[in-house]
mmCIF file of C-alpha atoms in Angstrom:
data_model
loop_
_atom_site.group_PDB
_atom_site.id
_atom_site.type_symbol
_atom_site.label_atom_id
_atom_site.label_comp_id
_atom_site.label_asym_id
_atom_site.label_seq_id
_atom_site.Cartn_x
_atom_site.Cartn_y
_atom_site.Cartn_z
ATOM 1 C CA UNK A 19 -17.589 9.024 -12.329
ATOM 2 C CA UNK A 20 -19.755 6.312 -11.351
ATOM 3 C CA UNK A 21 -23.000 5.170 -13.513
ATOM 4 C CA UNK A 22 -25.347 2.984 -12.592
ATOM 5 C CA UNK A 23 -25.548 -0.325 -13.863
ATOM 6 C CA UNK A 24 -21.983 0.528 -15.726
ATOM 7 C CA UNK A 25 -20.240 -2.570 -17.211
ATOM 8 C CA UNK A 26 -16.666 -2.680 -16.176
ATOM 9 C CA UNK A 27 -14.794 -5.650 -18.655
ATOM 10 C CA UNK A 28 -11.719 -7.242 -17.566
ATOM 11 C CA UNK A 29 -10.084 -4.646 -15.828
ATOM 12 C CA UNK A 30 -6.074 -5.184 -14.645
ATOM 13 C CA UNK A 31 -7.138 -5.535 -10.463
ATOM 14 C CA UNK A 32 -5.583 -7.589 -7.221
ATOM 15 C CA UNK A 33 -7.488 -7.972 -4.083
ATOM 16 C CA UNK A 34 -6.284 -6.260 -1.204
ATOM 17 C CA UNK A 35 -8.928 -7.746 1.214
ATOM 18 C CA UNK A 36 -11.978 -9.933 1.750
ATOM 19 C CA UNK A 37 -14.950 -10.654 4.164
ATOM 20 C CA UNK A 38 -17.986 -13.390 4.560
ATOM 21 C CA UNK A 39 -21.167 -12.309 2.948
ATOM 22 C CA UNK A 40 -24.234 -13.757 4.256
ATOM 23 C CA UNK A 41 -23.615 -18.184 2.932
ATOM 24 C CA UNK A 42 -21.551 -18.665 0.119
ATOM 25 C CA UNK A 43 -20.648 -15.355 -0.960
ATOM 26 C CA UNK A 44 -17.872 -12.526 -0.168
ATOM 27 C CA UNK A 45 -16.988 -8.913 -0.410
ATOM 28 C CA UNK A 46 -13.897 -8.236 -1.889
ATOM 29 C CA UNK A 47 -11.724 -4.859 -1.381
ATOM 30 C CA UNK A 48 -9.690 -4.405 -4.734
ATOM 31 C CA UNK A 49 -7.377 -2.424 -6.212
ATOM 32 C CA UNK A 50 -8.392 -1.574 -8.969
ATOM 33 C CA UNK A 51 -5.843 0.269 -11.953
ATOM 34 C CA UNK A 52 -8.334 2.888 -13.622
ATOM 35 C CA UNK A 53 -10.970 2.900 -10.538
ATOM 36 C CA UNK A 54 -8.745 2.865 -7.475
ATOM 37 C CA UNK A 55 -10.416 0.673 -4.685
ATOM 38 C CA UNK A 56 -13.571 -0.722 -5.361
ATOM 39 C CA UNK A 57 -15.940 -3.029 -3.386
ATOM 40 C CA UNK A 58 -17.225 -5.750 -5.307
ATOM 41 C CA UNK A 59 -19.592 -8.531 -4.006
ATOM 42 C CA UNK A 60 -18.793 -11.905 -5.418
ATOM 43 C CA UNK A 61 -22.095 -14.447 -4.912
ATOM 44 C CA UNK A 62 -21.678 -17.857 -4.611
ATOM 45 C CA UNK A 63 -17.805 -18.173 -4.538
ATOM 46 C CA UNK A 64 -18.182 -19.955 -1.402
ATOM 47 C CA UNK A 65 -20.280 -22.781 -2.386
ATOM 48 C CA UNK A 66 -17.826 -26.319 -2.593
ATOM 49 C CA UNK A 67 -18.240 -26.256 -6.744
ATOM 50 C CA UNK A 68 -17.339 -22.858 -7.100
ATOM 51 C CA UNK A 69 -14.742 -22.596 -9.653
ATOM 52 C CA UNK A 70 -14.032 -18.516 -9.209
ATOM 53 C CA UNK A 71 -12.858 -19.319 -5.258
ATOM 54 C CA UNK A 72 -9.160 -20.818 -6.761
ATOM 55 C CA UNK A 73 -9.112 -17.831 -8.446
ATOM 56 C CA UNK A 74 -9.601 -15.230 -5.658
ATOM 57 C CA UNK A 75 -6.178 -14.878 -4.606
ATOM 58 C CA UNK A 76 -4.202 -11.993 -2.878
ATOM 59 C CA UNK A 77 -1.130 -10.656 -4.579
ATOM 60 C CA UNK A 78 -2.036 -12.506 -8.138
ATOM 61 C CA UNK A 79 -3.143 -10.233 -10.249
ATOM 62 C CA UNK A 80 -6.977 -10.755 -12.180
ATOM 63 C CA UNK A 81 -8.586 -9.381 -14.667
ATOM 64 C CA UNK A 82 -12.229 -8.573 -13.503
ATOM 65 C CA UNK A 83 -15.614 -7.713 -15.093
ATOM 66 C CA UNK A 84 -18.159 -6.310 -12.915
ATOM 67 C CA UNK A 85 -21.361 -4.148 -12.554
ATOM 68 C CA UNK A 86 -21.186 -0.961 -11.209
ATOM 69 C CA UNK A 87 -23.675 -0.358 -8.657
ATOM 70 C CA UNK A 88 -22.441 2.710 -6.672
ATOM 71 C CA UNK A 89 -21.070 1.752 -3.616
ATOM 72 C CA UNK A 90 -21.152 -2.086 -4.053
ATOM 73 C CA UNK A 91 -19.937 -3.713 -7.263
ATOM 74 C CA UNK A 92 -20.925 -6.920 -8.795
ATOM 75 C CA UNK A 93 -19.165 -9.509 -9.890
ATOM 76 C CA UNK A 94 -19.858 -11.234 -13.397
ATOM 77 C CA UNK A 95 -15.941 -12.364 -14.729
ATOM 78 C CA UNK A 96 -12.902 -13.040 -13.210
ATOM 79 C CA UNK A 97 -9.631 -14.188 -14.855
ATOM 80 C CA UNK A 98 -5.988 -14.638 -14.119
ATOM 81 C CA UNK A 99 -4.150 -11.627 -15.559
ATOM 82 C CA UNK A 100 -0.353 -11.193 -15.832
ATOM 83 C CA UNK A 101 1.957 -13.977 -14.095
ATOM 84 C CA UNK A 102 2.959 -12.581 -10.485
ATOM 85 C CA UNK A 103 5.939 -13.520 -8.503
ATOM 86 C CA UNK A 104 4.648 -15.643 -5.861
ATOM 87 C CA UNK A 105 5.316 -14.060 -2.076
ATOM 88 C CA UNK A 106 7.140 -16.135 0.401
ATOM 89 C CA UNK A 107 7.876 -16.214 4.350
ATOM 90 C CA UNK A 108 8.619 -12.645 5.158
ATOM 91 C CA UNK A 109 8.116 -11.004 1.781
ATOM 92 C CA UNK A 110 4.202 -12.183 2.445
ATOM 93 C CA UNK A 111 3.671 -10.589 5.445
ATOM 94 C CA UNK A 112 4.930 -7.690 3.917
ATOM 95 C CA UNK A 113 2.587 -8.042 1.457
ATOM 96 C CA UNK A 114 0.114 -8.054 3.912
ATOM 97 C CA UNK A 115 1.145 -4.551 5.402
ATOM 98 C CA UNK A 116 1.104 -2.768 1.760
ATOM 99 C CA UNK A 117 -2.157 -4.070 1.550
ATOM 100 C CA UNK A 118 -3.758 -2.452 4.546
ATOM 101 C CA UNK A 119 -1.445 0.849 3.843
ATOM 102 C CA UNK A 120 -3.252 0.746 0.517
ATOM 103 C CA UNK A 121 -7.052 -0.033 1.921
ATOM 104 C CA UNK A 122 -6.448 2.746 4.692
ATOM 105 C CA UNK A 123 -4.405 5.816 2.719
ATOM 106 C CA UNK A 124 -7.145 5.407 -0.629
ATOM 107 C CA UNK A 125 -10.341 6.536 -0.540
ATOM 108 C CA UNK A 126 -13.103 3.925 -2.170
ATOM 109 C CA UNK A 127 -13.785 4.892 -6.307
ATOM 110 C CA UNK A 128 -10.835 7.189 -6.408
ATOM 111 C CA UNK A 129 -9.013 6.598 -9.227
ATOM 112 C CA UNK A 130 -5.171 6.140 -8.807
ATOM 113 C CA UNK A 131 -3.496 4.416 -11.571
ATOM 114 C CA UNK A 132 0.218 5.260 -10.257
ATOM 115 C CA UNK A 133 -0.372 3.917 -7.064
ATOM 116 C CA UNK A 134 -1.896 0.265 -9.128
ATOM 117 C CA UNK A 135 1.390 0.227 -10.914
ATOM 118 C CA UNK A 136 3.386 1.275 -7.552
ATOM 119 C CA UNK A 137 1.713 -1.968 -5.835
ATOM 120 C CA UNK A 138 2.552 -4.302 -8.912
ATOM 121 C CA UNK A 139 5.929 -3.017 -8.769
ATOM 122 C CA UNK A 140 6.418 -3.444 -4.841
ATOM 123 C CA UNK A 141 5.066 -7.099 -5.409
ATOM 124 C CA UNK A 142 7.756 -7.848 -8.187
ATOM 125 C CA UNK A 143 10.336 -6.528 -5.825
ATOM 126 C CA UNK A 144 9.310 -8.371 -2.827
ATOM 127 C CA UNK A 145 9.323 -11.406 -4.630
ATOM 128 C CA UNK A 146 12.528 -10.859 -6.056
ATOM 129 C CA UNK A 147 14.868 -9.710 -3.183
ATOM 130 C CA UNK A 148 15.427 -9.900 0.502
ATOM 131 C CA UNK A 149 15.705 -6.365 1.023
ATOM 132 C CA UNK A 150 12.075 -5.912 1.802
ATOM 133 C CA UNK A 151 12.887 -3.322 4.296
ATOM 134 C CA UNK A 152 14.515 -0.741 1.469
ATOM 135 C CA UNK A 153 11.377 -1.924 -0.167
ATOM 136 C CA UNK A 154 8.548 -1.200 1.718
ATOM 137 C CA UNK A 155 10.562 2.593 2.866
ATOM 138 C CA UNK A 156 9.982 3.583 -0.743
ATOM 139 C CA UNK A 157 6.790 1.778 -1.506
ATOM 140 C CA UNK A 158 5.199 3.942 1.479
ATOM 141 C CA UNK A 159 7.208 7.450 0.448
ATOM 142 C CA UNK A 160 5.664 6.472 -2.970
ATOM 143 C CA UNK A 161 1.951 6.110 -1.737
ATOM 144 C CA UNK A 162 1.994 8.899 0.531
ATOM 145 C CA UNK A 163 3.359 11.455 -2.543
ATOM 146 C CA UNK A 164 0.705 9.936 -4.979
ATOM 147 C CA UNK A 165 -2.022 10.826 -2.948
ATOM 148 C CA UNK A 166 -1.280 14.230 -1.655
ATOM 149 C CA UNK A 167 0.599 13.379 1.407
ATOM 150 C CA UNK A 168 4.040 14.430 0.169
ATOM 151 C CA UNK A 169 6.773 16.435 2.186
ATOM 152 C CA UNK A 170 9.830 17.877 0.986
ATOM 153 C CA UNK A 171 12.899 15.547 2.254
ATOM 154 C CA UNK A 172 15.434 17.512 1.119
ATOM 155 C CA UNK A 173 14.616 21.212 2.567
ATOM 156 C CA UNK A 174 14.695 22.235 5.894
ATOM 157 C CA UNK A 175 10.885 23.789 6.423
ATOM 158 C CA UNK A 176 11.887 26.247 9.517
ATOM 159 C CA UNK A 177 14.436 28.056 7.985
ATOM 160 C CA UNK A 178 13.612 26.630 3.993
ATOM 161 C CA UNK A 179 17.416 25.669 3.386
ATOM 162 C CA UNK A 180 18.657 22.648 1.670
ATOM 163 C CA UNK A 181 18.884 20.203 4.222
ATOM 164 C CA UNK A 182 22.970 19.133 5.919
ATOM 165 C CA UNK A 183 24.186 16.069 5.685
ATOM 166 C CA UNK A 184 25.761 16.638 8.743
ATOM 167 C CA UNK A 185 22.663 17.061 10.758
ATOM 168 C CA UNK A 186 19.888 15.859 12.399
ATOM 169 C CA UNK A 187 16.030 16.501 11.653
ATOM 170 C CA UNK A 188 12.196 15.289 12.866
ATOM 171 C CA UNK A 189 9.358 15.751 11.007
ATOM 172 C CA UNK A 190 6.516 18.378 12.061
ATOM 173 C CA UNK A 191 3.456 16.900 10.249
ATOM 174 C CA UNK A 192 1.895 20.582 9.182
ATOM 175 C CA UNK A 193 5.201 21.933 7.455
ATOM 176 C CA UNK A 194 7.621 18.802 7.416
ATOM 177 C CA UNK A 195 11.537 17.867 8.004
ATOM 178 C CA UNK A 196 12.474 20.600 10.824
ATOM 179 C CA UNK A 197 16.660 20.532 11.908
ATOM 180 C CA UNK A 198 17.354 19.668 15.896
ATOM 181 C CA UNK A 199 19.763 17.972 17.917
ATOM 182 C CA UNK A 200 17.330 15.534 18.931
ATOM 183 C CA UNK A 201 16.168 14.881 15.616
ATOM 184 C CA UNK A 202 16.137 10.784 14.632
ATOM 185 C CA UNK A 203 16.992 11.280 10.446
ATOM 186 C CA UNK A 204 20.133 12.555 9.343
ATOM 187 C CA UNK A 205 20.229 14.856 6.301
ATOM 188 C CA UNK A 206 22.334 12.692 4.499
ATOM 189 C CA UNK A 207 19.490 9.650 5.269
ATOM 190 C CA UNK A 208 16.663 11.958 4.153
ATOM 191 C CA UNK A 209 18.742 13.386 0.419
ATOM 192 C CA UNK A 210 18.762 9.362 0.199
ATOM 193 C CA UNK A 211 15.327 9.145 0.530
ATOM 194 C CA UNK A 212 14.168 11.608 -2.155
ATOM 195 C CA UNK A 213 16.995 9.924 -4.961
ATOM 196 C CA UNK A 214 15.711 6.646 -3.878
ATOM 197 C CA UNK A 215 19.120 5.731 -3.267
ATOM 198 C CA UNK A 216 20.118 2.112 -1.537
ATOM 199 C CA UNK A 217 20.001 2.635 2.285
ATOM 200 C CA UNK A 218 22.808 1.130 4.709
ATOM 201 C CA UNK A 219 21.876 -0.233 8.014
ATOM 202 C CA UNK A 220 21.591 3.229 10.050
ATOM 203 C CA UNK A 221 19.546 5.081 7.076
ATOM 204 C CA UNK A 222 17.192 2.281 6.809
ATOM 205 C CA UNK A 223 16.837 2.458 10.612
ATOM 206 C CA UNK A 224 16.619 6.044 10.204
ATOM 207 C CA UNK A 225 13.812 6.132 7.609
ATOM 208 C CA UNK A 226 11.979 2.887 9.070
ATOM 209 C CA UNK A 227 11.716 6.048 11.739
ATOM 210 C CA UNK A 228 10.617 8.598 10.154
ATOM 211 C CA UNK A 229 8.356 6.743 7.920
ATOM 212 C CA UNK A 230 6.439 5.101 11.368
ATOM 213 C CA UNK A 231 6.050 8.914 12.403
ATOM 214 C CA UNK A 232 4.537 9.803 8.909
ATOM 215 C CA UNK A 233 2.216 7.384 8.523
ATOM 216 C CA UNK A 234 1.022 7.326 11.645
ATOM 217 C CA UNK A 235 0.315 11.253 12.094
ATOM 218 C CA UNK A 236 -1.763 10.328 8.854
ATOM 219 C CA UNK A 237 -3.519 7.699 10.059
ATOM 220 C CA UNK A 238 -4.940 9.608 13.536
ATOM 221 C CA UNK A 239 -4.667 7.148 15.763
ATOM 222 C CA UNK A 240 -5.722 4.299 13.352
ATOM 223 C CA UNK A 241 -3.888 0.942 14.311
ATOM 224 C CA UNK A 242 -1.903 -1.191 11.098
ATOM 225 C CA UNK A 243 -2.450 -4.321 12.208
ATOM 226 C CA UNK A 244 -0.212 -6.006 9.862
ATOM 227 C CA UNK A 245 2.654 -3.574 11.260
ATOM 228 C CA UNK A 246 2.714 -5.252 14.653
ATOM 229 C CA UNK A 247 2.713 -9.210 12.954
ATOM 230 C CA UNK A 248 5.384 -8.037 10.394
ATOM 231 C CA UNK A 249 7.682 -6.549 13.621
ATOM 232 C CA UNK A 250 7.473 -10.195 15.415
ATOM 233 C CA UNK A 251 8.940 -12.018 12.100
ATOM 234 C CA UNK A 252 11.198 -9.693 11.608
ATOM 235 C CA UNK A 253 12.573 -10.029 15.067
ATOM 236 C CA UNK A 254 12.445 -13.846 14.782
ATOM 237 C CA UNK A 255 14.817 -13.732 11.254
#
Protein backbone atom coordinates (compact mmCIF):
# COMPACT_ATOMS: atom_id res chain seq x y z
CA UNK A 1 0.00 0.00 0.00
CA UNK A 2 1.09 3.32 -0.90
CA UNK A 3 1.70 6.27 1.82
CA UNK A 4 2.30 9.49 1.18
CA UNK A 5 5.51 10.98 1.48
CA UNK A 6 6.85 7.16 2.20
CA UNK A 7 10.69 6.83 2.10
CA UNK A 8 11.70 3.97 -0.06
CA UNK A 9 15.87 3.29 0.74
CA UNK A 10 17.92 1.57 -1.71
CA UNK A 11 15.66 -0.75 -3.11
CA UNK A 12 17.13 -3.76 -5.67
CA UNK A 13 15.38 -1.92 -9.18
CA UNK A 14 16.41 -1.72 -13.19
CA UNK A 15 14.79 0.67 -15.48
CA UNK A 16 12.66 -0.66 -18.01
CA UNK A 17 11.98 2.76 -19.71
CA UNK A 18 12.47 6.52 -19.77
CA UNK A 19 11.02 9.86 -21.15
CA UNK A 20 12.04 13.84 -21.24
CA UNK A 21 10.58 15.80 -18.43
CA UNK A 22 10.15 19.37 -18.98
CA UNK A 23 14.62 20.66 -19.21
CA UNK A 24 16.90 18.59 -17.49
CA UNK A 25 14.88 16.07 -15.92
CA UNK A 26 13.22 12.49 -16.78
CA UNK A 27 10.60 9.99 -15.87
CA UNK A 28 11.77 6.73 -15.39
CA UNK A 29 9.53 3.37 -15.64
CA UNK A 30 11.23 0.79 -13.18
CA UNK A 31 11.00 -2.40 -12.08
CA UNK A 32 11.00 -2.41 -9.02
CA UNK A 33 11.57 -6.02 -6.68
CA UNK A 34 9.10 -5.38 -3.62
CA UNK A 35 6.90 -2.55 -5.51
CA UNK A 36 6.55 -3.91 -9.03
CA UNK A 37 6.67 -0.94 -11.59
CA UNK A 38 6.94 2.32 -10.30
CA UNK A 39 7.22 5.80 -11.92
CA UNK A 40 9.79 7.84 -10.51
CA UNK A 41 10.73 11.42 -11.65
CA UNK A 42 14.42 12.05 -11.57
CA UNK A 43 15.13 16.19 -11.62
CA UNK A 44 18.04 17.47 -12.97
CA UNK A 45 19.71 14.28 -14.42
CA UNK A 46 19.83 16.00 -17.61
CA UNK A 47 21.82 18.96 -16.79
CA UNK A 48 25.79 18.45 -18.40
CA UNK A 49 27.22 18.03 -14.50
CA UNK A 50 24.83 15.60 -13.55
CA UNK A 51 26.58 12.77 -12.05
CA UNK A 52 23.24 10.33 -11.57
CA UNK A 53 22.80 10.40 -15.74
CA UNK A 54 26.02 7.63 -16.04
CA UNK A 55 24.19 5.89 -13.71
CA UNK A 56 20.73 5.60 -15.35
CA UNK A 57 21.29 2.66 -17.35
CA UNK A 58 18.91 -0.08 -18.77
CA UNK A 59 19.60 -3.67 -17.90
CA UNK A 60 22.22 -2.67 -14.90
CA UNK A 61 20.73 -3.15 -12.00
CA UNK A 62 20.51 0.07 -9.12
CA UNK A 63 19.74 0.37 -5.96
CA UNK A 64 17.25 3.36 -5.57
CA UNK A 65 15.89 5.61 -2.77
CA UNK A 66 12.91 7.55 -3.49
CA UNK A 67 9.76 9.37 -2.15
CA UNK A 68 6.62 7.98 -2.55
CA UNK A 69 4.18 10.31 -3.85
CA UNK A 70 1.28 8.16 -5.21
CA UNK A 71 1.39 7.97 -8.68
CA UNK A 72 4.75 9.76 -9.32
CA UNK A 73 7.84 8.89 -7.28
CA UNK A 74 10.77 10.97 -6.45
CA UNK A 75 14.03 10.45 -6.76
CA UNK A 76 16.61 11.23 -3.84
CA UNK A 77 19.54 8.12 -4.26
CA UNK A 78 20.64 6.08 -6.84
CA UNK A 79 23.46 3.49 -6.76
CA UNK A 80 24.90 0.68 -8.77
CA UNK A 81 23.62 -2.58 -7.26
CA UNK A 82 24.78 -6.12 -8.17
CA UNK A 83 27.29 -6.51 -11.27
CA UNK A 84 25.07 -7.38 -14.48
CA UNK A 85 26.18 -9.16 -17.52
CA UNK A 86 26.45 -6.58 -20.05
CA UNK A 87 23.87 -7.22 -23.25
CA UNK A 88 25.32 -7.38 -26.67
CA UNK A 89 24.10 -7.27 -30.49
CA UNK A 90 21.06 -9.44 -30.49
CA UNK A 91 20.82 -10.38 -26.83
CA UNK A 92 20.10 -6.32 -26.44
CA UNK A 93 17.38 -6.06 -28.53
CA UNK A 94 16.01 -8.78 -26.78
CA UNK A 95 16.41 -7.03 -23.87
CA UNK A 96 14.53 -4.44 -25.26
CA UNK A 97 11.38 -6.70 -25.99
CA UNK A 98 11.30 -8.15 -22.20
CA UNK A 99 11.27 -4.76 -21.27
CA UNK A 100 8.13 -3.59 -22.99
CA UNK A 101 6.49 -7.26 -22.23
CA UNK A 102 7.22 -6.24 -18.65
CA UNK A 103 5.91 -2.34 -18.86
CA UNK A 104 2.71 -3.66 -20.80
CA UNK A 105 1.66 -7.22 -18.86
CA UNK A 106 2.31 -5.25 -15.04
CA UNK A 107 0.14 -3.00 -13.74
CA UNK A 108 1.95 0.32 -12.06
CA UNK A 109 2.51 -0.28 -7.84
CA UNK A 110 1.72 -3.93 -8.10
CA UNK A 111 4.00 -5.74 -6.34
CA UNK A 112 5.65 -8.77 -8.13
CA UNK A 113 8.81 -9.92 -6.67
CA UNK A 114 8.96 -13.29 -8.87
CA UNK A 115 8.61 -11.58 -11.92
CA UNK A 116 11.93 -8.93 -10.55
CA UNK A 117 13.89 -12.07 -10.05
CA UNK A 118 12.42 -13.69 -13.46
CA UNK A 119 13.85 -10.42 -15.34
CA UNK A 120 17.33 -10.61 -13.49
CA UNK A 121 17.45 -14.11 -14.39
CA UNK A 122 16.44 -13.62 -18.22
CA UNK A 123 19.24 -10.85 -18.25
CA UNK A 124 21.96 -13.33 -16.86
CA UNK A 125 20.88 -15.75 -19.49
CA UNK A 126 20.87 -13.47 -22.35
CA UNK A 127 24.13 -12.39 -21.57
CA UNK A 128 25.43 -15.67 -21.20
CA UNK A 129 24.20 -17.72 -24.26
CA UNK A 130 23.11 -17.45 -27.82
CA UNK A 131 20.04 -19.25 -27.41
CA UNK A 132 18.00 -16.18 -26.78
CA UNK A 133 15.14 -17.64 -28.58
CA UNK A 134 14.69 -20.76 -25.87
CA UNK A 135 15.17 -17.79 -23.67
CA UNK A 136 12.76 -15.34 -24.22
CA UNK A 137 9.87 -18.65 -24.89
CA UNK A 138 10.25 -19.25 -21.17
CA UNK A 139 10.88 -15.78 -19.91
CA UNK A 140 7.29 -14.88 -21.48
CA UNK A 141 5.49 -18.44 -20.26
CA UNK A 142 7.09 -17.26 -16.93
CA UNK A 143 5.53 -13.66 -16.89
CA UNK A 144 2.31 -14.59 -18.19
CA UNK A 145 1.88 -17.52 -15.17
CA UNK A 146 3.13 -14.95 -12.50
CA UNK A 147 0.57 -12.64 -13.18
CA UNK A 148 -2.53 -14.64 -13.66
CA UNK A 149 -2.32 -15.32 -17.28
CA UNK A 150 -1.44 -19.01 -17.03
CA UNK A 151 -2.90 -21.95 -19.21
CA UNK A 152 -2.51 -25.48 -18.76
CA UNK A 153 0.09 -26.83 -21.57
CA UNK A 154 -0.17 -30.14 -20.85
CA UNK A 155 -4.16 -30.90 -20.87
CA UNK A 156 -6.30 -30.85 -23.61
CA UNK A 157 -9.23 -28.18 -22.39
CA UNK A 158 -12.14 -29.64 -24.84
CA UNK A 159 -12.11 -32.97 -23.81
CA UNK A 160 -9.65 -32.30 -20.33
CA UNK A 161 -7.19 -35.26 -21.32
CA UNK A 162 -3.51 -35.23 -21.02
CA UNK A 163 -2.38 -33.83 -24.07
CA UNK A 164 -0.63 -36.56 -27.26
CA UNK A 165 2.49 -36.23 -28.30
CA UNK A 166 1.39 -37.31 -31.43
CA UNK A 167 -0.91 -34.46 -32.09
CA UNK A 168 -1.58 -31.20 -32.97
CA UNK A 169 -3.25 -28.29 -30.83
CA UNK A 170 -4.14 -24.19 -30.97
CA UNK A 171 -4.85 -22.28 -28.21
CA UNK A 172 -8.53 -20.86 -27.49
CA UNK A 173 -7.71 -17.84 -25.24
CA UNK A 174 -10.96 -18.40 -22.74
CA UNK A 175 -10.19 -22.21 -21.92
CA UNK A 176 -6.64 -22.85 -23.56
CA UNK A 177 -4.63 -25.70 -25.66
CA UNK A 178 -7.69 -27.28 -27.76
CA UNK A 179 -6.51 -30.68 -30.16
CA UNK A 180 -7.10 -30.16 -34.22
CA UNK A 181 -5.57 -31.09 -37.32
CA UNK A 182 -4.83 -27.66 -38.09
CA UNK A 183 -3.40 -26.94 -34.89
CA UNK A 184 0.42 -25.18 -35.12
CA UNK A 185 1.97 -26.91 -31.49
CA UNK A 186 2.50 -30.42 -31.20
CA UNK A 187 1.80 -32.12 -27.86
CA UNK A 188 5.11 -33.26 -27.53
CA UNK A 189 6.31 -29.24 -28.11
CA UNK A 190 3.76 -28.07 -25.52
CA UNK A 191 4.80 -31.21 -22.46
CA UNK A 192 8.28 -29.38 -23.38
CA UNK A 193 7.05 -26.25 -22.58
CA UNK A 194 5.61 -26.88 -19.10
CA UNK A 195 9.18 -29.04 -17.98
CA UNK A 196 11.03 -26.21 -19.43
CA UNK A 197 12.83 -28.62 -21.37
CA UNK A 198 15.56 -27.49 -24.26
CA UNK A 199 13.57 -26.94 -27.52
CA UNK A 200 14.92 -28.24 -31.06
CA UNK A 201 14.42 -26.20 -34.10
CA UNK A 202 10.60 -27.20 -34.89
CA UNK A 203 9.46 -26.83 -31.01
CA UNK A 204 11.04 -23.53 -30.75
CA UNK A 205 9.26 -22.62 -34.01
CA UNK A 206 6.33 -24.18 -32.59
CA UNK A 207 6.23 -22.26 -29.28
CA UNK A 208 7.70 -18.89 -30.88
CA UNK A 209 3.90 -19.66 -32.33
CA UNK A 210 1.97 -20.19 -29.83
CA UNK A 211 3.57 -17.76 -27.57
CA UNK A 212 2.88 -14.72 -30.49
CA UNK A 213 -0.88 -15.98 -30.24
CA UNK A 214 -0.81 -15.71 -26.34
CA UNK A 215 0.51 -12.64 -25.88
CA UNK A 216 -1.11 -11.02 -28.31
CA UNK A 217 -4.85 -12.16 -27.40
CA UNK A 218 -3.57 -10.51 -24.04
CA UNK A 219 -2.49 -7.54 -25.26
CA UNK A 220 -5.99 -6.58 -27.39
CA UNK A 221 -4.70 -5.27 -30.16
CA UNK A 222 -1.74 -3.46 -28.42
CA UNK A 223 1.38 -3.31 -30.82
CA UNK A 224 5.18 -4.61 -29.18
CA UNK A 225 7.17 -2.47 -30.85
CA UNK A 226 10.34 -4.04 -29.95
CA UNK A 227 8.81 -7.41 -31.50
CA UNK A 228 8.91 -6.07 -35.04
CA UNK A 229 12.90 -4.53 -34.60
CA UNK A 230 13.92 -7.85 -32.86
CA UNK A 231 12.25 -9.95 -36.13
CA UNK A 232 14.53 -7.75 -38.68
CA UNK A 233 17.91 -8.76 -36.68
CA UNK A 234 16.99 -11.89 -36.36
CA UNK A 235 16.42 -12.30 -40.03
CA UNK A 236 19.69 -10.46 -40.78
CA UNK A 237 21.87 -13.20 -38.36
Amino acid sequence: MNVSNTQVQLQPAFILQHRKYRESSLILDVLTRDYGVVSILARGVRKPKSKTAGILLAFTQLQISYIDRHELKLLTHVEIGEVTAKLEKISLYCGFYINELVSYFLHKNDPHPEVYEQYQHCLSLLAKTQNTEQILRFFELNLIEYIGYGFELTVDAKEDAPVNTLKKYYCDGETGMIESITGYVSGKTLLSLAARESLNEQALYEAKQLMRWVIDFQLQGKELKSRAVLAKIIKQL
